[in-house]
mmCIF file of C-alpha atoms in Angstrom:
data_model
loop_
_atom_site.group_PDB
_atom_site.id
_atom_site.type_symbol
_atom_site.label_atom_id
_atom_site.label_comp_id
_atom_site.label_asym_id
_atom_site.label_seq_id
_atom_site.Cartn_x
_atom_site.Cartn_y
_atom_site.Cartn_z
ATOM 1 C CA MET H 1 28.127 -15.463 14.024
ATOM 2 C CA GLY H 2 24.840 -13.184 14.738
ATOM 3 C CA PRO H 3 26.664 -10.468 16.128
ATOM 4 C CA LEU H 4 29.545 -10.628 13.793
ATOM 5 C CA VAL H 5 26.751 -10.426 10.868
ATOM 6 C CA ALA H 6 24.893 -7.858 12.122
ATOM 7 C CA ARG H 7 28.115 -5.252 12.689
ATOM 8 C CA LEU H 8 29.290 -6.471 8.500
ATOM 9 C CA SER H 9 25.940 -5.501 7.586
ATOM 10 C CA ARG H 10 26.267 -1.943 10.090
ATOM 11 C CA GLY H 11 29.402 -1.567 8.199
ATOM 12 C CA GLY H 12 28.920 -2.163 4.435
ATOM 13 C CA ARG H 13 25.343 -0.103 5.036
ATOM 14 C CA ARG H 14 28.040 2.744 6.616
ATOM 15 C CA LEU H 15 30.355 2.500 3.496
ATOM 16 C CA ARG H 16 27.617 2.471 1.002
ATOM 17 C CA GLN H 17 25.991 5.148 2.116
ATOM 18 C CA ALA H 18 29.922 7.234 2.529
ATOM 19 C CA ASP H 19 30.155 5.982 -1.505
ATOM 20 C CA ARG H 20 26.970 7.895 -1.912
ATOM 21 C CA ASN H 21 27.901 11.023 -0.590
ATOM 22 C CA ARG H 22 31.382 11.099 -2.292
ATOM 23 C CA PRO H 23 31.405 8.516 -5.498
ATOM 24 C CA TRP H 24 34.579 9.823 -6.220
ATOM 25 C CA VAL H 25 36.518 8.335 -3.087
ATOM 26 C CA LEU H 26 35.881 4.925 -4.154
ATOM 27 C CA ASP H 27 36.350 5.482 -7.806
ATOM 28 C CA GLY H 28 40.066 7.065 -7.017
ATOM 29 C CA ALA H 29 41.028 4.128 -4.474
ATOM 30 C CA VAL H 30 40.471 1.373 -7.504
ATOM 31 C CA VAL H 31 42.524 3.562 -9.778
ATOM 32 C CA ALA H 32 44.897 3.934 -6.532
ATOM 33 C CA VAL H 33 45.142 -0.149 -5.876
ATOM 34 C CA VAL H 34 45.684 -0.863 -9.888
ATOM 35 C CA PHE H 35 48.520 1.320 -10.078
ATOM 36 C CA LEU H 36 50.048 -0.064 -6.989
ATOM 37 C CA MET H 37 49.416 -3.383 -7.979
ATOM 38 C CA PHE H 38 49.888 -3.912 -11.241
ATOM 39 C CA CYS H 39 51.522 -0.505 -12.927
ATOM 40 C CA LEU H 40 54.436 -0.102 -10.009
ATOM 41 C CA ALA H 41 55.555 -3.535 -10.486
ATOM 42 C CA ASP H 42 55.796 -2.615 -14.191
ATOM 43 C CA LEU H 43 58.107 0.290 -14.124
ATOM 44 C CA LEU H 44 60.093 -1.573 -11.495
ATOM 45 C CA HIS H 45 61.091 -4.271 -14.078
ATOM 46 C CA GLY H 46 61.563 -2.725 -17.157
ATOM 47 C CA GLY H 47 57.865 -3.241 -18.762
ATOM 48 C CA THR H 48 58.457 -6.510 -20.065
ATOM 49 C CA GLY H 49 54.931 -7.880 -18.344
ATOM 50 C CA GLY H 50 56.838 -10.863 -17.060
ATOM 51 C CA GLY H 51 59.947 -9.499 -15.731
ATOM 52 C CA ASP H 52 60.487 -12.136 -13.409
ATOM 53 C CA GLY H 53 59.230 -15.113 -16.346
ATOM 54 C CA PRO H 54 61.255 -17.324 -18.248
ATOM 55 C CA HIS H 55 63.626 -15.383 -20.747
ATOM 56 C CA ARG H 56 62.009 -16.417 -24.146
ATOM 57 C CA PHE H 57 58.678 -15.211 -22.503
ATOM 58 C CA ARG H 58 60.355 -11.484 -21.615
ATOM 59 C CA LEU H 59 62.740 -11.755 -24.922
ATOM 60 C CA ALA H 60 58.940 -11.792 -26.765
ATOM 61 C CA PHE H 61 57.766 -8.661 -26.061
ATOM 62 C CA THR H 62 58.763 -4.863 -27.163
ATOM 63 C CA GLN H 63 60.302 -2.788 -24.588
ATOM 64 C CA LEU H 64 59.177 0.370 -23.583
ATOM 65 C CA PRO H 65 60.717 3.616 -22.480
ATOM 66 C CA VAL H 66 58.961 4.591 -19.211
ATOM 67 C CA ALA H 67 57.441 7.693 -20.770
ATOM 68 C CA GLY H 68 55.515 5.344 -23.534
ATOM 69 C CA MET H 69 54.944 3.028 -20.395
ATOM 70 C CA LEU H 70 53.590 5.361 -18.176
ATOM 71 C CA ALA H 71 51.304 7.011 -21.545
ATOM 72 C CA LEU H 72 50.108 3.696 -21.627
ATOM 73 C CA GLN H 73 49.143 3.122 -17.927
ATOM 74 C CA ALA H 74 47.447 6.092 -17.722
ATOM 75 C CA GLY H 75 45.137 5.173 -20.875
ATOM 76 C CA LEU H 76 44.495 1.934 -19.494
ATOM 77 C CA VAL H 77 43.971 3.371 -15.540
ATOM 78 C CA LEU H 78 42.588 6.784 -15.534
ATOM 79 C CA PRO H 79 39.208 5.682 -17.274
ATOM 80 C CA LEU H 80 38.389 3.849 -14.093
ATOM 81 C CA LEU H 81 37.688 6.855 -12.435
ATOM 82 C CA TRP H 82 34.180 7.228 -14.520
ATOM 83 C CA ARG H 83 33.795 3.296 -15.176
ATOM 84 C CA ARG H 84 30.458 3.874 -13.363
ATOM 85 C CA ARG H 85 29.582 7.708 -14.481
ATOM 86 C CA ARG H 86 30.099 6.830 -18.010
ATOM 87 C CA PRO H 87 30.252 3.089 -18.130
ATOM 88 C CA VAL H 88 30.608 3.086 -21.704
ATOM 89 C CA ALA H 89 33.114 5.623 -22.614
ATOM 90 C CA ALA H 90 35.485 4.082 -20.357
ATOM 91 C CA PHE H 91 35.897 0.819 -21.474
ATOM 92 C CA ALA H 92 36.213 2.359 -24.777
ATOM 93 C CA VAL H 93 38.766 4.441 -24.244
ATOM 94 C CA ILE H 94 41.005 1.238 -22.397
ATOM 95 C CA ALA H 95 39.779 -0.914 -25.160
ATOM 96 C CA ALA H 96 41.234 1.354 -27.455
ATOM 97 C CA VAL H 97 44.529 1.752 -25.262
ATOM 98 C CA PHE H 98 44.389 -2.455 -24.843
ATOM 99 C CA VAL H 99 44.512 -2.907 -28.604
ATOM 100 C CA LEU H 100 46.710 0.100 -29.133
ATOM 101 C CA GLN H 101 49.890 -1.472 -26.712
ATOM 102 C CA TRP H 102 49.436 -5.071 -27.774
ATOM 103 C CA SER H 103 49.306 -4.367 -31.287
ATOM 104 C CA LEU H 104 53.127 -2.775 -30.590
ATOM 105 C CA GLY H 105 54.238 -6.066 -29.040
ATOM 106 C CA ALA H 106 54.588 -4.724 -25.287
ATOM 107 C CA ALA H 107 52.922 -6.180 -22.568
ATOM 108 C CA LEU H 108 51.656 -4.819 -19.320
ATOM 109 C CA ARG H 109 50.337 -6.057 -16.268
ATOM 110 C CA ALA H 110 47.684 -3.125 -16.041
ATOM 111 C CA ASP H 111 45.909 -5.050 -19.111
ATOM 112 C CA VAL H 112 43.758 -5.909 -15.649
ATOM 113 C CA ALA H 113 41.365 -2.746 -16.478
ATOM 114 C CA LEU H 114 39.861 -4.407 -19.482
ATOM 115 C CA PHE H 115 38.341 -6.220 -17.673
ATOM 116 C CA VAL H 116 37.438 -4.260 -14.939
ATOM 117 C CA ALA H 117 35.912 -1.882 -17.837
ATOM 118 C CA LEU H 118 33.570 -4.534 -19.069
ATOM 119 C CA TYR H 119 33.137 -5.798 -15.456
ATOM 120 C CA SER H 120 31.539 -1.838 -14.692
ATOM 121 C CA LEU H 121 30.121 -1.911 -18.156
ATOM 122 C CA THR H 122 27.820 -4.940 -17.596
ATOM 123 C CA LEU H 123 26.878 -3.653 -13.833
ATOM 124 C CA HIS H 124 26.229 0.146 -14.723
ATOM 125 C CA GLY H 125 25.959 0.336 -18.435
ATOM 126 C CA ARG H 126 22.588 -0.574 -20.355
ATOM 127 C CA LEU H 127 22.623 -4.473 -20.998
ATOM 128 C CA ARG H 128 22.032 -3.446 -25.157
ATOM 129 C CA GLN H 129 25.277 -2.427 -24.997
ATOM 130 C CA LEU H 130 27.100 -5.566 -23.525
ATOM 131 C CA PRO H 131 27.013 -8.036 -26.800
ATOM 132 C CA TRP H 132 29.489 -5.573 -28.440
ATOM 133 C CA ALA H 133 31.722 -4.786 -25.455
ATOM 134 C CA CYS H 134 31.761 -9.066 -25.160
ATOM 135 C CA ALA H 135 32.666 -9.367 -29.168
ATOM 136 C CA THR H 136 34.962 -6.099 -28.488
ATOM 137 C CA THR H 137 37.028 -7.926 -25.604
ATOM 138 C CA ALA H 138 36.707 -11.340 -27.253
ATOM 139 C CA GLY H 139 38.645 -9.595 -30.518
ATOM 140 C CA ALA H 140 41.642 -8.177 -28.170
ATOM 141 C CA MET H 141 41.685 -11.179 -26.460
ATOM 142 C CA VAL H 142 42.505 -13.199 -29.978
ATOM 143 C CA LEU H 143 45.147 -10.195 -30.707
ATOM 144 C CA VAL H 144 46.494 -11.445 -26.861
ATOM 145 C CA ALA H 145 46.866 -14.855 -27.959
ATOM 146 C CA VAL H 146 48.322 -14.436 -30.745
ATOM 147 C CA ARG H 147 51.125 -12.449 -29.970
ATOM 148 C CA VAL H 148 51.873 -14.680 -27.164
ATOM 149 C CA SER H 149 51.510 -17.945 -29.367
ATOM 150 C CA PRO H 150 55.801 -17.841 -29.480
ATOM 151 C CA THR H 151 55.748 -19.296 -25.584
ATOM 152 C CA VAL H 152 52.010 -20.239 -25.299
ATOM 153 C CA SER H 153 49.796 -22.390 -27.415
ATOM 154 C CA VAL H 154 46.728 -20.306 -28.839
ATOM 155 C CA TRP H 155 44.156 -22.305 -27.717
ATOM 156 C CA ASP H 156 45.451 -22.447 -23.978
ATOM 157 C CA ALA H 157 45.897 -18.961 -23.887
ATOM 158 C CA LEU H 158 41.947 -18.109 -25.386
ATOM 159 C CA PHE H 159 40.713 -20.821 -23.022
ATOM 160 C CA PHE H 160 42.621 -18.443 -19.913
ATOM 161 C CA LEU H 161 41.875 -15.014 -21.688
ATOM 162 C CA LEU H 162 38.052 -15.589 -22.739
ATOM 163 C CA SER H 163 37.444 -17.497 -18.898
ATOM 164 C CA THR H 164 38.764 -14.320 -17.745
ATOM 165 C CA THR H 165 36.346 -12.383 -19.842
ATOM 166 C CA THR H 166 33.412 -14.391 -18.896
ATOM 167 C CA ALA H 167 34.452 -14.395 -15.008
ATOM 168 C CA ALA H 168 34.038 -10.521 -15.351
ATOM 169 C CA VAL H 169 30.961 -10.471 -16.892
ATOM 170 C CA ALA H 170 29.428 -12.975 -14.889
ATOM 171 C CA LEU H 171 30.451 -11.012 -11.739
ATOM 172 C CA GLY H 172 28.512 -8.114 -12.795
ATOM 173 C CA LEU H 173 25.586 -9.860 -14.232
ATOM 174 C CA MET H 174 25.369 -11.749 -10.346
ATOM 175 C CA ILE H 175 25.898 -8.074 -9.013
ATOM 176 C CA ARG H 176 23.544 -6.431 -10.775
ATOM 177 C CA VAL H 177 20.974 -8.860 -11.163
ATOM 178 C CA ARG H 178 21.153 -9.042 -6.589
ATOM 179 C CA ARG H 179 20.775 -5.402 -6.834
ATOM 180 C CA ALA H 180 17.615 -5.362 -8.502
ATOM 181 C CA GLN H 181 15.588 -7.833 -6.622
ATOM 182 C CA LEU H 182 17.065 -6.023 -3.682
ATOM 183 C CA ALA H 183 15.839 -2.784 -5.304
ATOM 184 C CA GLY H 184 12.774 -4.571 -5.925
ATOM 185 C CA LEU H 185 11.981 -5.594 -2.298
ATOM 186 C CA ARG H 186 12.469 -2.315 -1.092
ATOM 187 C CA GLU H 187 9.933 -1.044 -3.917
ATOM 188 C CA ARG H 188 7.424 -3.653 -2.928
ATOM 189 C CA ALA H 189 8.397 -2.797 0.894
ATOM 190 C CA ALA H 190 7.625 0.875 0.166
ATOM 191 C CA ARG H 191 3.941 -0.241 -1.234
ATOM 192 C CA LEU H 192 3.330 -2.257 1.039
ATOM 193 C CA GLU H 193 3.595 0.726 3.714
ATOM 194 C CA ILE H 194 1.525 2.668 1.100
ATOM 195 C CA GLU H 195 -1.328 0.238 0.856
ATOM 196 C CA ARG H 196 -1.468 -0.387 4.781
ATOM 197 C CA ASP H 197 -1.796 3.271 5.111
ATOM 198 C CA GLN H 198 -4.527 3.393 2.771
ATOM 199 C CA ARG H 199 -6.000 0.404 4.477
ATOM 200 C CA SER H 200 -5.631 2.556 7.434
ATOM 201 C CA ARG H 201 -7.321 5.597 6.167
ATOM 202 C CA LEU H 202 -10.222 3.406 4.552
ATOM 203 C CA ALA H 203 -10.967 1.648 7.509
ATOM 204 C CA THR H 204 -10.760 5.076 9.796
ATOM 205 C CA ALA H 205 -13.620 7.143 6.479
ATOM 206 C CA THR H 206 -15.393 3.548 6.778
ATOM 207 C CA GLU H 207 -15.667 3.825 10.722
ATOM 208 C CA ARG H 208 -15.999 7.123 10.737
ATOM 209 C CA THR H 209 -19.254 6.602 8.441
ATOM 210 C CA ARG H 210 -20.481 3.838 10.573
ATOM 211 C CA VAL H 211 -20.804 6.232 13.494
ATOM 212 C CA ALA H 212 -22.225 9.131 12.128
ATOM 213 C CA ARG H 213 -24.965 6.685 10.015
ATOM 214 C CA GLU H 214 -25.362 5.308 14.290
ATOM 215 C CA MET H 215 -25.518 9.234 15.880
ATOM 216 C CA HIS H 216 -27.481 10.414 13.320
ATOM 217 C CA ASP H 217 -30.646 7.335 13.867
ATOM 218 C CA ILE H 218 -29.816 7.763 17.573
ATOM 219 C CA VAL H 219 -29.928 11.447 17.656
ATOM 220 C CA GLY H 220 -32.478 12.722 15.587
ATOM 221 C CA HIS H 221 -35.193 10.012 16.247
ATOM 222 C CA ASN H 222 -35.385 10.316 19.726
ATOM 223 C CA LEU H 223 -34.802 14.130 19.465
ATOM 224 C CA SER H 224 -37.680 14.061 17.213
ATOM 225 C CA VAL H 225 -39.693 12.108 19.666
ATOM 226 C CA ILE H 226 -38.619 15.035 22.207
ATOM 227 C CA ILE H 227 -39.710 17.798 20.194
ATOM 228 C CA THR H 228 -43.356 16.746 19.240
ATOM 229 C CA LEU H 229 -43.408 15.484 23.442
ATOM 230 C CA ALA H 230 -42.913 18.813 24.464
ATOM 231 C CA ASP H 231 -44.894 20.375 22.060
ATOM 232 C CA ALA H 232 -47.590 18.686 22.778
ATOM 233 C CA GLY H 233 -46.918 18.941 26.896
ATOM 234 C CA ALA H 234 -46.803 22.867 26.127
ATOM 235 C CA TYR H 235 -49.967 22.851 24.698
ATOM 236 C CA ALA H 236 -51.848 20.450 27.537
ATOM 237 C CA THR H 237 -50.673 22.532 30.444
ATOM 238 C CA ASP H 238 -53.670 24.446 30.555
ATOM 239 C CA THR H 239 -56.076 22.722 29.190
ATOM 240 C CA ALA H 240 -54.941 18.921 30.773
ATOM 241 C CA PRO H 241 -52.269 19.225 33.231
ATOM 242 C CA GLU H 242 -52.205 15.500 33.773
ATOM 243 C CA ARG H 243 -51.287 14.824 30.083
ATOM 244 C CA GLY H 244 -48.428 18.000 30.113
ATOM 245 C CA LYS H 245 -47.550 16.035 32.461
ATOM 246 C CA GLU H 246 -47.067 12.712 31.403
ATOM 247 C CA ALA H 247 -45.798 14.178 28.110
ATOM 248 C CA LEU H 248 -43.071 15.876 30.175
ATOM 249 C CA GLN H 249 -42.410 12.087 32.113
ATOM 250 C CA LEU H 250 -41.707 10.261 28.439
ATOM 251 C CA ILE H 251 -39.586 13.380 27.577
ATOM 252 C CA GLY H 252 -37.499 12.085 30.538
ATOM 253 C CA ASP H 253 -37.642 8.544 29.832
ATOM 254 C CA THR H 254 -36.796 9.160 25.675
ATOM 255 C CA GLY H 255 -34.028 11.517 26.947
ATOM 256 C CA ARG H 256 -32.460 8.851 29.049
ATOM 257 C CA GLN H 257 -32.847 6.192 26.803
ATOM 258 C CA ALA H 258 -31.316 8.134 23.865
ATOM 259 C CA LEU H 259 -28.558 9.153 26.214
ATOM 260 C CA GLY H 260 -28.002 5.244 27.041
ATOM 261 C CA GLU H 261 -27.680 4.849 23.460
ATOM 262 C CA LEU H 262 -25.299 7.290 23.416
ATOM 263 C CA ARG H 263 -23.023 6.339 25.703
ATOM 264 C CA ARG H 264 -22.804 2.644 24.307
ATOM 265 C CA VAL H 265 -21.577 4.347 21.283
ATOM 266 C CA LEU H 266 -19.325 6.709 22.576
ATOM 267 C CA GLY H 267 -17.820 3.301 25.280
ATOM 268 C CA VAL H 268 -17.189 1.853 21.828
ATOM 269 C CA LEU H 269 -15.176 4.311 20.337
ATOM 270 C CA ARG H 270 -12.823 4.916 23.479
ATOM 271 C CA GLU H 271 -12.405 1.248 25.242
ATOM 272 C CA PRO H 272 -9.936 -1.341 23.073
ATOM 273 C CA ALA H 273 -11.851 -4.528 22.046
ATOM 274 C CA ASP H 274 -10.081 -6.172 25.135
ATOM 275 C CA ALA H 275 -11.060 -4.050 27.690
ATOM 276 C CA THR H 276 -11.487 -5.087 31.162
ATOM 277 C CA PRO H 277 -14.310 -6.010 33.143
ATOM 278 C CA GLY H 278 -14.605 -3.012 34.838
ATOM 279 C CA GLY H 279 -14.808 -0.689 32.151
ATOM 280 C CA PRO H 280 -18.631 0.555 30.572
ATOM 281 C CA GLU H 281 -21.448 -2.633 30.287
ATOM 282 C CA LEU H 282 -22.692 -2.212 26.688
ATOM 283 C CA SER H 283 -26.394 -3.371 25.695
ATOM 284 C CA PRO H 284 -26.642 -5.346 22.624
ATOM 285 C CA GLN H 285 -27.543 -3.340 19.095
ATOM 286 C CA PRO H 286 -31.181 -3.349 18.642
ATOM 287 C CA GLY H 287 -33.076 -5.786 16.690
ATOM 288 C CA LEU H 288 -36.908 -6.466 15.740
ATOM 289 C CA ALA H 289 -37.979 -7.432 18.908
ATOM 290 C CA ASP H 290 -37.286 -3.487 20.134
ATOM 291 C CA VAL H 291 -39.417 -1.891 16.976
ATOM 292 C CA ASP H 292 -42.443 -2.672 19.504
ATOM 293 C CA ALA H 293 -40.972 -0.039 22.044
ATOM 294 C CA LEU H 294 -39.762 2.254 19.092
ATOM 295 C CA CYS H 295 -43.500 2.005 17.904
ATOM 296 C CA ALA H 296 -44.792 2.759 21.403
ATOM 297 C CA THR H 297 -42.502 6.085 21.850
ATOM 298 C CA VAL H 298 -44.345 7.123 18.470
ATOM 299 C CA ARG H 299 -47.534 6.426 19.651
ATOM 300 C CA ALA H 300 -46.528 8.532 22.802
ATOM 301 C CA ALA H 301 -45.382 11.631 20.724
ATOM 302 C CA GLY H 302 -49.379 11.400 19.287
ATOM 303 C CA ARG H 303 -49.275 9.519 16.010
ATOM 304 C CA GLU H 304 -51.197 6.400 15.660
ATOM 305 C CA VAL H 305 -48.957 3.176 14.462
ATOM 306 C CA VAL H 306 -50.179 -0.007 12.740
ATOM 307 C CA TYR H 307 -47.158 -2.918 13.192
ATOM 308 C CA ARG H 308 -47.311 -6.248 11.580
ATOM 309 C CA THR H 309 -44.719 -8.530 10.657
ATOM 310 C CA SER H 310 -44.930 -11.717 8.639
ATOM 311 C CA GLY H 311 -42.429 -14.378 8.040
ATOM 312 C CA ASP H 312 -39.767 -16.019 10.487
ATOM 313 C CA VAL H 313 -38.361 -12.401 11.690
ATOM 314 C CA ASP H 314 -36.913 -13.042 14.895
ATOM 315 C CA ALA H 315 -34.595 -15.983 13.120
ATOM 316 C CA LEU H 316 -32.959 -13.376 11.386
ATOM 317 C CA ASP H 317 -28.961 -12.777 11.774
ATOM 318 C CA SER H 318 -28.703 -9.845 14.299
ATOM 319 C CA GLY H 319 -27.002 -7.614 11.403
ATOM 320 C CA VAL H 320 -30.345 -7.340 8.966
ATOM 321 C CA GLN H 321 -31.999 -7.514 12.352
ATOM 322 C CA LEU H 322 -30.196 -4.078 12.941
ATOM 323 C CA THR H 323 -30.627 -2.861 9.995
ATOM 324 C CA ALA H 324 -33.928 -3.191 9.574
ATOM 325 C CA TYR H 325 -34.493 -1.352 13.058
ATOM 326 C CA ARG H 326 -32.629 1.572 11.921
ATOM 327 C CA ILE H 327 -34.163 2.267 8.970
ATOM 328 C CA VAL H 328 -37.875 1.522 10.720
ATOM 329 C CA GLN H 329 -35.974 4.096 13.107
ATOM 330 C CA GLU H 330 -35.483 7.131 10.260
ATOM 331 C CA ALA H 331 -38.852 6.253 8.298
ATOM 332 C CA LEU H 332 -40.881 6.661 11.010
ATOM 333 C CA THR H 333 -38.558 9.925 12.677
ATOM 334 C CA ASN H 334 -39.622 11.658 9.094
ATOM 335 C CA THR H 335 -42.883 10.989 9.700
ATOM 336 C CA LEU H 336 -42.642 12.494 12.907
ATOM 337 C CA LYS H 337 -41.141 15.340 11.634
ATOM 338 C CA HIS H 338 -42.876 15.538 7.839
ATOM 339 C CA ALA H 339 -46.721 14.176 8.630
ATOM 340 C CA GLY H 340 -50.034 15.844 10.636
ATOM 341 C CA THR H 341 -50.059 15.124 14.204
ATOM 342 C CA GLU H 342 -53.510 13.454 13.361
ATOM 343 C CA ALA H 343 -51.298 11.057 10.841
ATOM 344 C CA ARG H 344 -51.293 7.595 10.960
ATOM 345 C CA VAL H 345 -48.741 5.096 10.190
ATOM 346 C CA HIS H 346 -48.492 1.202 8.727
ATOM 347 C CA LEU H 347 -45.500 -0.749 9.188
ATOM 348 C CA ALA H 348 -45.388 -3.884 8.325
ATOM 349 C CA ILE H 349 -42.053 -6.149 8.226
ATOM 350 C CA VAL H 350 -42.442 -9.457 6.111
ATOM 351 C CA GLU H 351 -40.119 -11.801 5.410
ATOM 352 C CA LYS H 352 -40.941 -14.247 2.580
ATOM 353 C CA GLU H 353 -38.569 -15.966 -0.332
ATOM 354 C CA ALA H 354 -35.218 -14.858 1.415
ATOM 355 C CA ARG H 355 -36.004 -11.459 1.045
ATOM 356 C CA LEU H 356 -37.051 -8.995 3.582
ATOM 357 C CA THR H 357 -39.556 -6.444 2.921
ATOM 358 C CA ILE H 358 -40.074 -3.115 5.213
ATOM 359 C CA ARG H 359 -42.351 -0.782 4.264
ATOM 360 C CA VAL H 360 -43.848 2.355 6.620
ATOM 361 C CA GLN H 361 -46.546 4.857 5.135
ATOM 362 C CA ASP H 362 -48.706 7.309 6.571
ATOM 363 C CA THR H 363 -51.415 8.889 5.851
ATOM 364 C CA GLY H 364 -50.022 12.762 6.050
ATOM 365 C CA PRO H 365 -49.719 15.613 3.008
ATOM 366 C CA ASP H 366 -47.647 14.291 0.319
ATOM 367 C CA ARG H 367 -44.029 16.204 0.592
ATOM 368 C CA THR H 368 -41.111 16.380 -1.275
ATOM 369 C CA PRO H 369 -37.659 15.139 1.248
ATOM 370 C CA GLY H 370 -35.816 18.333 1.295
ATOM 371 C CA PRO H 371 -31.833 18.889 1.028
ATOM 372 C CA HIS H 372 -31.061 17.971 4.492
ATOM 373 C CA GLU H 373 -32.950 14.659 4.373
ATOM 374 C CA GLU H 374 -32.259 13.487 1.674
ATOM 375 C CA GLY H 375 -28.483 14.031 2.341
ATOM 376 C CA HIS H 376 -28.705 12.386 5.418
ATOM 377 C CA GLY H 377 -31.878 10.465 6.718
ATOM 378 C CA LEU H 378 -32.871 8.541 3.132
ATOM 379 C CA VAL H 379 -29.046 7.928 2.301
ATOM 380 C CA GLY H 380 -28.659 6.409 5.179
ATOM 381 C CA MET H 381 -31.401 4.323 4.395
ATOM 382 C CA ARG H 382 -30.092 3.096 0.669
ATOM 383 C CA GLU H 383 -26.280 2.721 2.881
ATOM 384 C CA ARG H 384 -27.551 0.239 5.009
ATOM 385 C CA ALA H 385 -29.992 -1.656 3.143
ATOM 386 C CA ALA H 386 -26.789 -1.880 0.329
ATOM 387 C CA LEU H 387 -25.092 -3.585 2.524
ATOM 388 C CA TYR H 388 -27.700 -6.746 1.921
ATOM 389 C CA GLY H 389 -27.882 -5.939 -1.858
ATOM 390 C CA GLY H 390 -30.956 -4.233 -0.948
ATOM 391 C CA SER H 391 -32.588 -1.027 -1.981
ATOM 392 C CA VAL H 392 -35.246 1.716 -0.614
ATOM 393 C CA SER H 393 -37.546 3.540 -2.172
ATOM 394 C CA ALA H 394 -39.500 6.665 -1.069
ATOM 395 C CA GLY H 395 -42.273 8.863 -2.729
ATOM 396 C CA PRO H 396 -45.681 9.642 -2.053
ATOM 397 C CA ALA H 397 -48.274 6.697 -1.443
ATOM 398 C CA GLY H 398 -50.902 5.706 -3.657
ATOM 399 C CA GLY H 399 -53.996 6.623 -1.204
ATOM 400 C CA GLY H 400 -52.283 9.977 0.045
ATOM 401 C CA GLY H 401 -49.061 10.661 2.194
ATOM 402 C CA TRP H 402 -45.751 9.135 2.315
ATOM 403 C CA SER H 403 -44.524 5.567 1.790
ATOM 404 C CA VAL H 404 -40.620 4.083 2.230
ATOM 405 C CA GLU H 405 -39.860 0.756 1.427
ATOM 406 C CA ALA H 406 -36.990 -1.330 1.948
ATOM 407 C CA VAL H 407 -35.633 -4.480 0.053
ATOM 408 C CA LEU H 408 -33.074 -6.486 1.919
ATOM 409 C CA ASP H 409 -31.489 -9.717 0.170
ATOM 410 C CA LEU H 410 -31.969 -12.550 2.774
ATOM 411 C CA THR H 411 -29.446 -14.962 0.116
ATOM 412 C CA PRO H 412 -26.097 -16.150 1.683
ATOM 413 C CA GLN H 413 -23.038 -15.326 -0.024
ATOM 414 C CA GLY H 414 -22.571 -18.287 -2.268
ATOM 415 C CA GLY H 415 -26.461 -18.560 -2.835
ATOM 416 C CA VAL H 416 -26.686 -21.259 -0.451
ATOM 417 C CA ARG H 417 -29.730 -21.046 1.957
#
């Protein structure tokens, strides 16, 4: 059954495609079939509509000349050519010819065209036009029942004719509903495909932003330390060569650390999630335990850093710790860039009442962040804090210098700790 159904489905698709390309072929085929099955029989039997029926049934109808019969058959059958493009006009013409024919007392097998037109109007026309079409058909059926009353009971004739009318309408409605369902499914599939593409683009943009933040934090901080150490080493070369050598060693250590972090980020981008054991070894993301090493690099660059913590910061979620580490890293980088060589930095990380407060204050000169810093550094810190419902504020400190304060909300989703 499976291959047969598949072949039938493919055949149906090819027929529908051919009908869309040449709709006149199907319309012409319908007219040809109706003519061969119904009109030709009337022409051969003299146009009584029942040449092979009982004698009293044949006598109940008017005998038509061939020319008149052909004219009525043409009026009934030819409008089927535009039954799909102009279903209302086709039905109106066929109904008018049908009523004229039965008013003359003639019976033709081509009357089946009225039911085909009603079916086509139901399927292709507007539904608000269907009630008057059904009423018109019902009136025509009453006329037919009255005309055949000498040979058939009026009620029996009405039952048969109205049942046929109902079947034509029901078949048209069923196919129309089915087509509407298929169209809805196709539209839904197309919409889901568009939404999938949009989600993919959003995920790509989000990942690009995340990687950009990581690269900015890694490169910006380490390059600031390297530049500061290089300046200090160049200054100490003539006066204290051993300090210049120490600065060069620190530059090498900082550069290797930055290279390792860059390899970690790029390795995540290049390797799939199910990478083989032979793939690159990735170190864990930094946390608050690594802030001491971060402060050590800043001290090596010539800044005095006072670091303290309060609360159970080591028990925080790894995502919170990474966010806090990056905020501290960016704030210390800005201190290296903008504070003087004699600046002193006070760093405090406090966990209290489901809130994590990060405060970095230096004793350098008052300053206003430039466009580059505001566009990357402070904005990056605010984006990271926003992931945990937090905020970042930066500005001149009360006693001189510059202060950065970030507050993260540690309350789990749902408000339950």
